[in-house]
XYZ file of C-alpha atoms in Angstrom:
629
model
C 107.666 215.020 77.492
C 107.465 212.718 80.498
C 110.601 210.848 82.439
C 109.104 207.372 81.022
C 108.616 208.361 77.833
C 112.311 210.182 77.183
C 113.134 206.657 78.595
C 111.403 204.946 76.782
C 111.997 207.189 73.182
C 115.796 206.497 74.064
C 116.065 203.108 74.618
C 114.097 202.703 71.308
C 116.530 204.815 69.311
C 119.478 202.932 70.669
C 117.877 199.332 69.695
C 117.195 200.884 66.571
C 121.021 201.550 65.581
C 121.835 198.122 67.156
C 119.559 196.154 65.256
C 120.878 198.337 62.038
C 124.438 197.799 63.136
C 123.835 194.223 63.565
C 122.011 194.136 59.924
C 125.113 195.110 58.258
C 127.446 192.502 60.436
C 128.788 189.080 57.806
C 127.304 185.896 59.056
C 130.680 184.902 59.040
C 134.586 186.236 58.772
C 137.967 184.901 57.494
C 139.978 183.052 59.944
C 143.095 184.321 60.847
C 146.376 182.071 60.702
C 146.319 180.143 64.119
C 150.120 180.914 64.957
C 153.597 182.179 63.219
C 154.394 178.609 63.049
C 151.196 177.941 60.644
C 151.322 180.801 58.848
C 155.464 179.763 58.255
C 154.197 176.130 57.529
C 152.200 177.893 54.666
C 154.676 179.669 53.405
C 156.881 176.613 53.016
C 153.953 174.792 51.346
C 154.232 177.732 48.694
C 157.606 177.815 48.288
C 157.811 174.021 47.295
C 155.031 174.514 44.934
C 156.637 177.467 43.467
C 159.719 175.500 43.203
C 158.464 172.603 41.768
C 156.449 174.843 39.329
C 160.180 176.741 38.282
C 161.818 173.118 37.941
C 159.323 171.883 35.594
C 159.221 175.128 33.441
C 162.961 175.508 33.024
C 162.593 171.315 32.165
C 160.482 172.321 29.458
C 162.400 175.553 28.388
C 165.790 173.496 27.792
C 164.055 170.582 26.274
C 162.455 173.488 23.332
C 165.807 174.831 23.197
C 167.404 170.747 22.503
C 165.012 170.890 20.008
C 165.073 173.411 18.074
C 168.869 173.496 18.101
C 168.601 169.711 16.318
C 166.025 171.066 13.529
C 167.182 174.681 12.813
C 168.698 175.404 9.852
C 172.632 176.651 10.218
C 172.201 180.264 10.683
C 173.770 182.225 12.739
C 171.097 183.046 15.857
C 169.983 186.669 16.096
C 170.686 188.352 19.546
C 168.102 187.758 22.814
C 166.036 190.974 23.186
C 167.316 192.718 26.205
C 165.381 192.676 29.259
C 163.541 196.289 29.746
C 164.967 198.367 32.812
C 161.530 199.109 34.861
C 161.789 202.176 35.914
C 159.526 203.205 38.698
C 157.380 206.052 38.366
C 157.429 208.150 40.923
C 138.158 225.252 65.206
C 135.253 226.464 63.356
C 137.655 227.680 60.909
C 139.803 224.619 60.819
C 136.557 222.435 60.554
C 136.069 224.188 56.630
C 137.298 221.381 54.254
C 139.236 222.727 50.859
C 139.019 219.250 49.755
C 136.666 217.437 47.430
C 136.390 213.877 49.040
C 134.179 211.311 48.014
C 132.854 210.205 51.622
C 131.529 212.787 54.045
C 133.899 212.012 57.276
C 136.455 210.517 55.225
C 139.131 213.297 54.610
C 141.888 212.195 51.809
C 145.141 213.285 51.560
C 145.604 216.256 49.086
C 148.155 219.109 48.697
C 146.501 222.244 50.892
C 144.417 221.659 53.934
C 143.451 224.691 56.541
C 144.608 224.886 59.594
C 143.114 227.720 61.597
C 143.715 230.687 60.063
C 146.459 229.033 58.003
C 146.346 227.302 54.679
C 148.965 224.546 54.585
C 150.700 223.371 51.273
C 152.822 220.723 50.515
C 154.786 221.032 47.185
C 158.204 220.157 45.846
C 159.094 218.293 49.055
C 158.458 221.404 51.437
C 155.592 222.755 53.094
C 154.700 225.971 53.750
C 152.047 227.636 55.564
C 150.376 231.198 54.971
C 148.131 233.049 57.003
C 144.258 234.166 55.436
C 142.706 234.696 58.815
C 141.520 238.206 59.554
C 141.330 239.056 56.167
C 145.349 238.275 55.852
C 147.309 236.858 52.711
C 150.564 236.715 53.889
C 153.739 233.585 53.898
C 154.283 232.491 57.616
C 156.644 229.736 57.147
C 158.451 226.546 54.949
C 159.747 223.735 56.339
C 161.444 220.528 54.448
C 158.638 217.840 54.240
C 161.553 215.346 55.316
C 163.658 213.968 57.897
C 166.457 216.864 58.959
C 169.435 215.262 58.017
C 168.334 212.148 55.781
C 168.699 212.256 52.105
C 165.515 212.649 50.103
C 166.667 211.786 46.573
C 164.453 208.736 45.583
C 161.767 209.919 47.460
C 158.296 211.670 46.532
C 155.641 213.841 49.297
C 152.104 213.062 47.782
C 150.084 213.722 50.382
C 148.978 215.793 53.404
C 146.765 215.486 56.063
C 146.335 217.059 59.681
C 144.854 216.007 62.471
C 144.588 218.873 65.182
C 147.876 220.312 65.925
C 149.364 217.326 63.578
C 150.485 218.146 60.260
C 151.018 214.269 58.457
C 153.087 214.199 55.018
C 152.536 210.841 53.183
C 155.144 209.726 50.650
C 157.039 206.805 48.789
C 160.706 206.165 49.173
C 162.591 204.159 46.666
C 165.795 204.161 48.638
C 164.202 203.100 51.970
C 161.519 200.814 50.618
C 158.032 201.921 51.753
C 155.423 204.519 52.871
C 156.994 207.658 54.509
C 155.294 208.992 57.150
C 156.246 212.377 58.209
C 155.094 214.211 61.734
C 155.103 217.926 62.271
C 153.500 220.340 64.950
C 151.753 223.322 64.015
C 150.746 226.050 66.269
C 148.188 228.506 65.776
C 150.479 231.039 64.351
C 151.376 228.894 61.550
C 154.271 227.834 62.798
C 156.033 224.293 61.868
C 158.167 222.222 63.344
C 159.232 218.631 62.461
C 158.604 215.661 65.036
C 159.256 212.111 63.533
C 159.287 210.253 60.421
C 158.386 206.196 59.904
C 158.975 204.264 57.384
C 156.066 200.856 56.260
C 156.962 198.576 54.719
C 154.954 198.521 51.123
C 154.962 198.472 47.663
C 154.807 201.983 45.473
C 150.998 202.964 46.762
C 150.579 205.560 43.684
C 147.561 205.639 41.667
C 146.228 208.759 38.768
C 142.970 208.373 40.223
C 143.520 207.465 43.958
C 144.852 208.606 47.245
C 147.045 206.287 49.469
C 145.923 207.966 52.718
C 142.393 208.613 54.879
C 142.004 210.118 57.887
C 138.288 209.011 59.900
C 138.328 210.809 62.961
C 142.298 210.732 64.355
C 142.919 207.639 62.680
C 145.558 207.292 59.854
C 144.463 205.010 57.538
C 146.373 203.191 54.683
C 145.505 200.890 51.813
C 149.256 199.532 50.793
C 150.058 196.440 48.648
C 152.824 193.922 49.802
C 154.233 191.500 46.967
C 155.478 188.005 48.376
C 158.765 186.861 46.943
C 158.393 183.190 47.734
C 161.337 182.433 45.548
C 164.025 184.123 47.315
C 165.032 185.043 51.152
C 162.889 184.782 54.187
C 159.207 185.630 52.809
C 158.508 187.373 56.204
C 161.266 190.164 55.548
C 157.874 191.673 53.058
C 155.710 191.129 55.843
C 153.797 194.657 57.072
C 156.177 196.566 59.595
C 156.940 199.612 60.914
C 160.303 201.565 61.872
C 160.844 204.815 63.490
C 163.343 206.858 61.348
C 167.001 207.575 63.145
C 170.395 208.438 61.175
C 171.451 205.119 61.561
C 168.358 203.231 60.916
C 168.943 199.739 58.901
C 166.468 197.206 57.946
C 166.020 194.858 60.564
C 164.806 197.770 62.984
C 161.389 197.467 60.967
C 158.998 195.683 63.823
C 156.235 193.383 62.078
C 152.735 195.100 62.686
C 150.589 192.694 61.420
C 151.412 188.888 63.698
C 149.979 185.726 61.903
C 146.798 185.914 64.250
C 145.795 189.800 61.864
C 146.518 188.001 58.202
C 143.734 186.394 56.849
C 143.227 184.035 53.514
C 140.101 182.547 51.649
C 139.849 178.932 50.672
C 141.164 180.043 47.166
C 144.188 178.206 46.242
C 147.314 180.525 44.891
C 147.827 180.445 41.003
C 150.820 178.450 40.001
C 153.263 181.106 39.032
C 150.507 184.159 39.715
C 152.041 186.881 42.055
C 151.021 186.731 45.696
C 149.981 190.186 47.481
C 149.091 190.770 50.968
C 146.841 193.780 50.814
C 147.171 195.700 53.894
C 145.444 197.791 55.845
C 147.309 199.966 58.156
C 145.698 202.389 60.606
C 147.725 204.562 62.887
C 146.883 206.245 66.259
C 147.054 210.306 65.330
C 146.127 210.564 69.254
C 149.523 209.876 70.331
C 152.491 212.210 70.149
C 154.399 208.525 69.633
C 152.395 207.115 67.024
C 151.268 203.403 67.004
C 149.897 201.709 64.154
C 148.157 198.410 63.265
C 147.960 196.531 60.182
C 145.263 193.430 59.062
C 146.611 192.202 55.689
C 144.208 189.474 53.496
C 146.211 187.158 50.909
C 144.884 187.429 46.946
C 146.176 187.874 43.708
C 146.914 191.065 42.495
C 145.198 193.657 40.714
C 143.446 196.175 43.392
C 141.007 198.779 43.416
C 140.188 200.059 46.913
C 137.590 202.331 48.859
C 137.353 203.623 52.239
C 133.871 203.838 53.934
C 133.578 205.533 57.105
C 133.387 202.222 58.374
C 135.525 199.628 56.427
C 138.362 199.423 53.500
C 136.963 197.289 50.741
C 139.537 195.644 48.379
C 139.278 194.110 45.171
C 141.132 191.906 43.688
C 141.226 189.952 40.474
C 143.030 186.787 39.050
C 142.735 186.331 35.508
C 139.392 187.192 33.076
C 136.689 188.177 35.421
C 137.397 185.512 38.685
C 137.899 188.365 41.442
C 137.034 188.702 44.751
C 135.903 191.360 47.348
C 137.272 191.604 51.025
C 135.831 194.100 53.804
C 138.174 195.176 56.152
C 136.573 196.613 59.083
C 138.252 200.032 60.540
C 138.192 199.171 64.133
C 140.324 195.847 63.805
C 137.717 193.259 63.415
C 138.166 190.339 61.215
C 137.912 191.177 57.591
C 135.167 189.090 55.741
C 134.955 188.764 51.754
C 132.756 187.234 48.839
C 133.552 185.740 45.368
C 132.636 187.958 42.880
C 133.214 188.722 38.991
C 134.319 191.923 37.296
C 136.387 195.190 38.241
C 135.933 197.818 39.457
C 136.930 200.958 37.523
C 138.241 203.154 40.553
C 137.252 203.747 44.013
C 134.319 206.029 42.625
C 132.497 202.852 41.292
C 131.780 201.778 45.580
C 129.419 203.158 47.383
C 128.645 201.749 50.797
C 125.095 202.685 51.349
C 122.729 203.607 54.222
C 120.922 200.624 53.472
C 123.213 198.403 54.380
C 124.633 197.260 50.712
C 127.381 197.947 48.751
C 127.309 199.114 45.217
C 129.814 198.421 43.028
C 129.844 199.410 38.936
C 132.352 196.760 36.785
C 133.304 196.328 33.681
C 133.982 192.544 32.720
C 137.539 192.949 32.702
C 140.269 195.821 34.388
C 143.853 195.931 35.952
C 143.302 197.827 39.087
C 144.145 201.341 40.028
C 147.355 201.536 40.850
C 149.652 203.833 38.550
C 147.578 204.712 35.440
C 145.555 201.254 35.460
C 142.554 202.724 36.156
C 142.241 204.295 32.733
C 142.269 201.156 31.101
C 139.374 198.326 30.554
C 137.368 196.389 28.128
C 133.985 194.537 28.292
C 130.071 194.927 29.450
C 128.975 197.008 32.610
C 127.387 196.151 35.371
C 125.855 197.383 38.353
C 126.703 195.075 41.948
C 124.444 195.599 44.769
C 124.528 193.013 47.909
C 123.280 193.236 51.375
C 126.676 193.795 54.066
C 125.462 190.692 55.173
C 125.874 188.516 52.456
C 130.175 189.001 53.090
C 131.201 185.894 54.755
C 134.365 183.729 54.653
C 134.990 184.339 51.373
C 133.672 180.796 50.408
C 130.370 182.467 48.993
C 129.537 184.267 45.756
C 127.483 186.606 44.942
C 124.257 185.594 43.082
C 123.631 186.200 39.542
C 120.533 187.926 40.413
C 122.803 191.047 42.220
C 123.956 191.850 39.036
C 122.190 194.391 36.697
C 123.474 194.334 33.385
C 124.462 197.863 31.818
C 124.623 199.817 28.852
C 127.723 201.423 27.706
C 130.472 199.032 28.178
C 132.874 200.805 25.184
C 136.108 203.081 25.344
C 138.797 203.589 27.864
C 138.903 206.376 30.308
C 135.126 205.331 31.799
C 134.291 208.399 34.452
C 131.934 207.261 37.329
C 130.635 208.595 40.495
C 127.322 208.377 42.941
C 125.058 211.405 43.395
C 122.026 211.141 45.832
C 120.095 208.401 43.955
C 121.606 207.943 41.227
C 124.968 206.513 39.495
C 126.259 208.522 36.454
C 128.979 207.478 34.315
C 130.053 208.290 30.596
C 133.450 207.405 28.239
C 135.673 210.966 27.393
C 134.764 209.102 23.581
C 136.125 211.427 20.911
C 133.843 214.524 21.174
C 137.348 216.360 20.293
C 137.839 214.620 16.901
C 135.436 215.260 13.894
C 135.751 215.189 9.905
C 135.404 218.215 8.458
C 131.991 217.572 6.810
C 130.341 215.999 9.955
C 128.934 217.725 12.865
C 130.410 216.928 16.159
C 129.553 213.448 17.962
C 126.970 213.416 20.902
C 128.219 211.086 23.898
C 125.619 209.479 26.595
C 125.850 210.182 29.892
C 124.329 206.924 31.796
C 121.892 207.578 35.082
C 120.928 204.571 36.617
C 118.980 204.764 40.328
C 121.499 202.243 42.510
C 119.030 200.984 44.732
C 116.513 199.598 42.355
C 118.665 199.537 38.932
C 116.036 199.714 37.257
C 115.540 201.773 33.774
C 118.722 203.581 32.914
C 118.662 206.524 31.156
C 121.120 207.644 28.536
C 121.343 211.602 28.202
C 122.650 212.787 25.032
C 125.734 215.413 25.533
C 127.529 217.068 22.810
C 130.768 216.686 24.364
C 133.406 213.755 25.969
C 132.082 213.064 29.657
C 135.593 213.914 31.075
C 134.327 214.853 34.873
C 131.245 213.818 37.259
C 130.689 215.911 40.116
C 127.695 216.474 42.847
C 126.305 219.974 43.069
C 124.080 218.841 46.148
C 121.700 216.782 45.254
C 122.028 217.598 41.510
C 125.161 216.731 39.252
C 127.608 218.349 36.918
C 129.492 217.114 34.109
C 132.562 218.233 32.367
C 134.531 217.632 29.482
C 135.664 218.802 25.726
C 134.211 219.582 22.345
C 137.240 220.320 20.261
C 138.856 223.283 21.791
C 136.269 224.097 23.697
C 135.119 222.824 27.755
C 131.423 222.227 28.296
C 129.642 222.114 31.660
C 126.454 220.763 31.444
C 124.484 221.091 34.717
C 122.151 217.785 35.329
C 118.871 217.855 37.397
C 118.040 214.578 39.220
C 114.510 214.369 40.512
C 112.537 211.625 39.479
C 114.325 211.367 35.957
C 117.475 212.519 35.216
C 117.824 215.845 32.899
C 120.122 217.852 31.382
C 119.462 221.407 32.873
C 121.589 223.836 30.756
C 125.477 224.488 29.726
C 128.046 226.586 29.962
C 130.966 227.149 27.423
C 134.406 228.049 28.128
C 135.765 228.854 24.288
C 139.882 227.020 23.910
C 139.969 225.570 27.401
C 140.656 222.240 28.572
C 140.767 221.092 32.389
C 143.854 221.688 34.096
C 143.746 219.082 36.351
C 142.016 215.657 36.082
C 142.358 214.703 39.626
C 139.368 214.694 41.352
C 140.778 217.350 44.096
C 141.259 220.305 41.191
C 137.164 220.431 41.410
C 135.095 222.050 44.736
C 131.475 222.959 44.780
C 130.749 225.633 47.818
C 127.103 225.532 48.290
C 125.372 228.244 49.513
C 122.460 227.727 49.988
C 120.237 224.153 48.554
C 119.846 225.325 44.779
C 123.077 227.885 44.749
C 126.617 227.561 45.064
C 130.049 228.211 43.235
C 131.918 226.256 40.962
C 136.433 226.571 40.937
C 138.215 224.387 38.635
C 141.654 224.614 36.937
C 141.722 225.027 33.207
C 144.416 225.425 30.295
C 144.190 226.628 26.899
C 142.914 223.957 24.512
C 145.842 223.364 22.991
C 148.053 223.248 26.820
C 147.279 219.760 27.839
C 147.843 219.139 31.493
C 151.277 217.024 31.939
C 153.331 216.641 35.044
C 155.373 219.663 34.656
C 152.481 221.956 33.645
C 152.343 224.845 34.762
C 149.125 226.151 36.544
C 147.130 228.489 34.088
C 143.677 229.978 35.837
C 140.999 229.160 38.089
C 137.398 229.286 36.318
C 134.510 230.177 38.312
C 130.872 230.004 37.714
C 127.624 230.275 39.956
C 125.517 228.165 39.924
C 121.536 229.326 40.497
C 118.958 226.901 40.636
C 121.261 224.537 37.611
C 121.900 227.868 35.405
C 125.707 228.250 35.503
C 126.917 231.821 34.480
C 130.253 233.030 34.616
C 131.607 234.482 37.293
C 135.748 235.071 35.845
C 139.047 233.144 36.133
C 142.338 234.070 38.557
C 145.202 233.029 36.663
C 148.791 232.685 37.322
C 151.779 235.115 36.770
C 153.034 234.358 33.223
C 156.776 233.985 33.134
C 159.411 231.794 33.988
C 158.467 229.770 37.239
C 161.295 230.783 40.505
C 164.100 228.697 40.903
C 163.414 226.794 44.294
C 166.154 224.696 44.675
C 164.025 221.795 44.758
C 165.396 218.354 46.491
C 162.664 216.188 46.193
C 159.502 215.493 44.510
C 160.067 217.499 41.821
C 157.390 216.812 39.771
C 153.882 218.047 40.414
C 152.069 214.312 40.167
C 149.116 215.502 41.718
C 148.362 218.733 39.991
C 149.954 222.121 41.611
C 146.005 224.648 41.679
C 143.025 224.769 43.764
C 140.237 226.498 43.965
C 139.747 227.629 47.506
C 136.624 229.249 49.206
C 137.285 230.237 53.088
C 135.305 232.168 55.240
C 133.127 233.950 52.147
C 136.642 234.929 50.058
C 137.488 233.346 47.078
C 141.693 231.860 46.005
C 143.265 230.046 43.882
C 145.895 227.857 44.407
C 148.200 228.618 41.399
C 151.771 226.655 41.663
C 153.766 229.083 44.153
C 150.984 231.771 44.596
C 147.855 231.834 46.182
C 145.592 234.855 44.359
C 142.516 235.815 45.940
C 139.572 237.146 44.202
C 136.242 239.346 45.336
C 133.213 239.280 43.572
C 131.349 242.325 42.587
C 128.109 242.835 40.639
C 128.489 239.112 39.537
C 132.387 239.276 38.212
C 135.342 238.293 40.098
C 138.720 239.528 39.405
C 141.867 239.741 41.527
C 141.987 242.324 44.576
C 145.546 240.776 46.047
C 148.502 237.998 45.401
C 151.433 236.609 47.310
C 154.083 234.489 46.030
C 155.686 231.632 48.922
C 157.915 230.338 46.872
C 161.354 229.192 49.009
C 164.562 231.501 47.839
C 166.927 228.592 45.896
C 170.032 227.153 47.816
């Protein structure tokens, strides 16, 4: 190839991705608050509203009371209920990912990651790291996941991520009020050592379905929600800040993050008496050994489901009935643009920024968000939202009717969704477990729809609840329970969507219904292995379940055969003199594929498994359970 024509091949290329980066640029963003002072001047504006709005309802409240004390009859009152006490709930090598993310680039914090020849697990408020390199399975070391010398009661370790030689535990403190962030160093021997904790400022971040934390490259990224007490104390003391964690820390050494000129607001007016949030988006430099974050925060009502592109956070929000909104908040610090939209989403599952240059968003007419067990709940018709990137704006503009494709399905709570290649699947759990005796058990549809046209959908008829949606490349999986018994039925999608075949696991049940407790390891384009926790039927997963087994199955060109199970030590789990986070929220086993050997991640073991003549069974185990104090 000539000079002139590498030239000229290159400089093509390059206005190529410009003219595709600039296709997916709004027309037109928010606008930030000018200044402090006009972002206080709003504030103020609220507060008198909100005051004036109090006034007049308490007016009301003692004139009812005058009232009815002048026409009751002279009985003696019964007792005022008593307010409810809310109770909150709580190298080569290194590049192979043990987690099951939804967006290729876009890592999510989970409870083992690899580092090196190292797996690195974060349970019960420690971490501990054990070495599977060079064919090893032994316990290297355990460190608190905490601040040496602060106190971790009211506090929970969700997450973990690392970023080189940076091991980052994500958590929620009660008694300091906000995110934890907690820094350690790891060297190659798996050794850890803690570097610095910080505290932002946020609301409880948990969600069933959802992780708090991303990490795109060596950037820490957060989704948090702030609530705005207007009624009480200086509104900016909920502002989005950040404070490096010392003995003697107190409030005011938070530092705001986010100045007036980074929060943005549409030209919707606040609710009278509706709850204010500033939803946040955090990201933190992983770069530095001192790390430095910055937050953009957008004002709306409450009510958030959130996903993370490798590009942008996108947040929705919703008022009341179906009046919700969409904002795009770009990664790199760039204004954040949004559009008026109607609907919920179910969970971050129902996005998918596309390579087209639109996002893709199932709803259901009505929903509460995802945080805490929200997610599970919702009521109403489907539909599918597709718009161009472009049509995002400053939040003055809707969507069209016309980017909305009506769906089928709209019925029963616990709606499962997710993308694969072309299509969207998505199915209700129903009540394929439940039957009268004299009836034979009920079939449930499993919904594929092609997202870029939505044009016929297809309804696949599935003897059992559709509990689980997974990708096996370019082909799907889906999981869930006839009676006492777990189905996998193995779905082709070519030109039409097809069942392929099924496999039966006889009195099982999943053993973890986050979406991390599920990994596909391909092998090659039509053959791979399946890993996924499961119970007895009759040993439904709760938060202080115990981990049961590991199923495995191969799957060869859609045909999934059975391959065996690890399963856990029976017997009374080892006293570890747990501190903190004490409850396994997000599940406690893992399949694990590294380097061609198979684990499972099985509370405080880690078994490992070789397959021979097509069966696996157990060849080793190691326990790294911490003595007790």
């Amino acid at each position: 190839m000539s000079t002139v024509l590498k030239i000229t091949l290159i400089l093509t290329l390059l206005l190529s991705a410009a003219s595709q980066a600039a296709d997916t640029a709004p027309r037109k963003t928010l606008a930030p608050f000018a200044s402090e002072q006009a972002l206080s001047s709003y504030l103020q504006q609220l507060q008198a509203r909100q005051a004036a709005l109090q006034r007049e309802q308490q007016r009301l409240q003692r004139a009812t009371v005058r009232y009815m004390a002048m026409t009751a009859p002279a009985t003696p009152a019964a007792p005022a209920p008593m307010a409810a006490n809310v109770v909150p709930a709580a190298a080569a090598e290194a590049a192979e990912s043990v987690t099951n993310v939804q967006t290729a680039g876009v890592d999510e914090g989970g409870i083992v990651k690899l580092h090196g020849k190292h797996l690195v697990m974060l349970r019960r408020g420690k971490l501990f790291t054990v070495q599977v390199g060079g064919k090893a399975l032994q316990p290297v070391a355990a460190l608190d996941a905490f601040a040496p010398g602060s106190d971790p009661s009211g506090s929970w370790y969700d997450e973990m991520l690392i970023d080189g030689d940076t091991v980052v535990v994500i958590g929620y403190s009660y008694s300091r009020g906000g995110t934890e962030i907690g820094l350690f160093d790891i060297d190659a021997d798996g050794k850890l050592a803690y570097r610095s904790t910080y505290h932002l400022r946020s609301n409880d971040y948990y969600s069933s379905r959802n992780y708090a934390s991303r990490l795109v490259g060596s950037k820490l990224v957060f989704y948090t929600p702030l609530s705005l007490n207007l009624h009480r104390g200086d509104p900016f003391d909920g502002f989005p800040a950040l404070r490096r964690w010392r003995p003697d820390a107190v409030p005011s050494a938070f530092k705001r993050i986010a100045p007036a000129t980074r929060i943005y607001r549409t030209d919707d007016e606040v609710e009278p008496g509706a709850g204010l949030i500033l939803h946040t988006v955090t990201v933190c430099d992983l770069a530095r050994r001192d790390m430095r974050c910055e937050a953009t925060a957008v004002m709306g009502p409450q009510g958030r489901v959130f996903y993370v592109s490798g590009e942008s956070v996108f947040v929705w929000t919703t008022r009341r009935g179906s009046d919700s909104g969409v904002f795009r908040l770009p990664l790199d610090g760039s204004a954040p643009s949004a559009l008026k939209v109607a609907g919920a989403p179910v969970d971050q599952f129902s996005f998918l920024e596309s390579v087209d240059g639109h996002l893709n968003v199932l709803l259901r007419a009505e929903g509460q968000g995802d945080a805490m067990w929200d997610s599970a709940w919702g009521r109403g018709d489907l539909a599918l939202l597709r718009v161009p990137l472009t049509s995002f704006s400053d939040g003055r503009d809707s969507a069209p009717a016309s980017s909305y494709t009506p769906l089928p399905g709209g019925g029963g709570d616990g709606l499962q969704n997710r993308y694969v290649g072309s299509y969207l699947l998505y199915g209700n759990p129903g009540n394929a477990g439940r039957r009268k005796a004299d009836q034979a058990w009920p079939r449930q549809p499993l919904y594929a729809v092609r997202w870029a046209d939505a044009g016929t959908v297809q309804a696949l008829s599935l003897p059992h609840g559709v509990e689980r949606i997974e990708a096996l490349g370019n082909d799907a999986v889906v999981i869930g329970a006839q009676g006492k018994d777990l189905h996998f039925s193995s779905i082709r999608l070519g030109r039409q969507a097809a069942i392929a075949t099924r496999y039966i696991r006889a009195d099982a049940a999943q053993g973890e219904s986050r979406s991390h407790g599920f990994f596909y390891k391909p092998q090659t384009a039509s053959e791979g292995m399946i890993g996924l926790p499961i119970l007895g039927a009759d040993e439904r997963p709760g938060r202080n379940s115990s981990a049961a087994s590991v199923l495995y199955l191969r799957n060869s060109g859609l045909q999934l055969t059975q391959l065996g199970a690890l399963a856990a030590r029976p017997g009374q789990a080892p006293d570890d003199g747990c501190r903190a986070s004490c409850v396994d929220w997000y599940g406690n086993a893992r399949p694990l594929f590294l380097q061609g050997r198979v684990f499972a991640l099985l509370g405080y073991e880690l078994v490992e498994g070789a397959l021979k003549e097509g069966k696996i069974s157990e060849v080793r185990r190691v326990s790294y359970a911490p003595a007790a104090r």
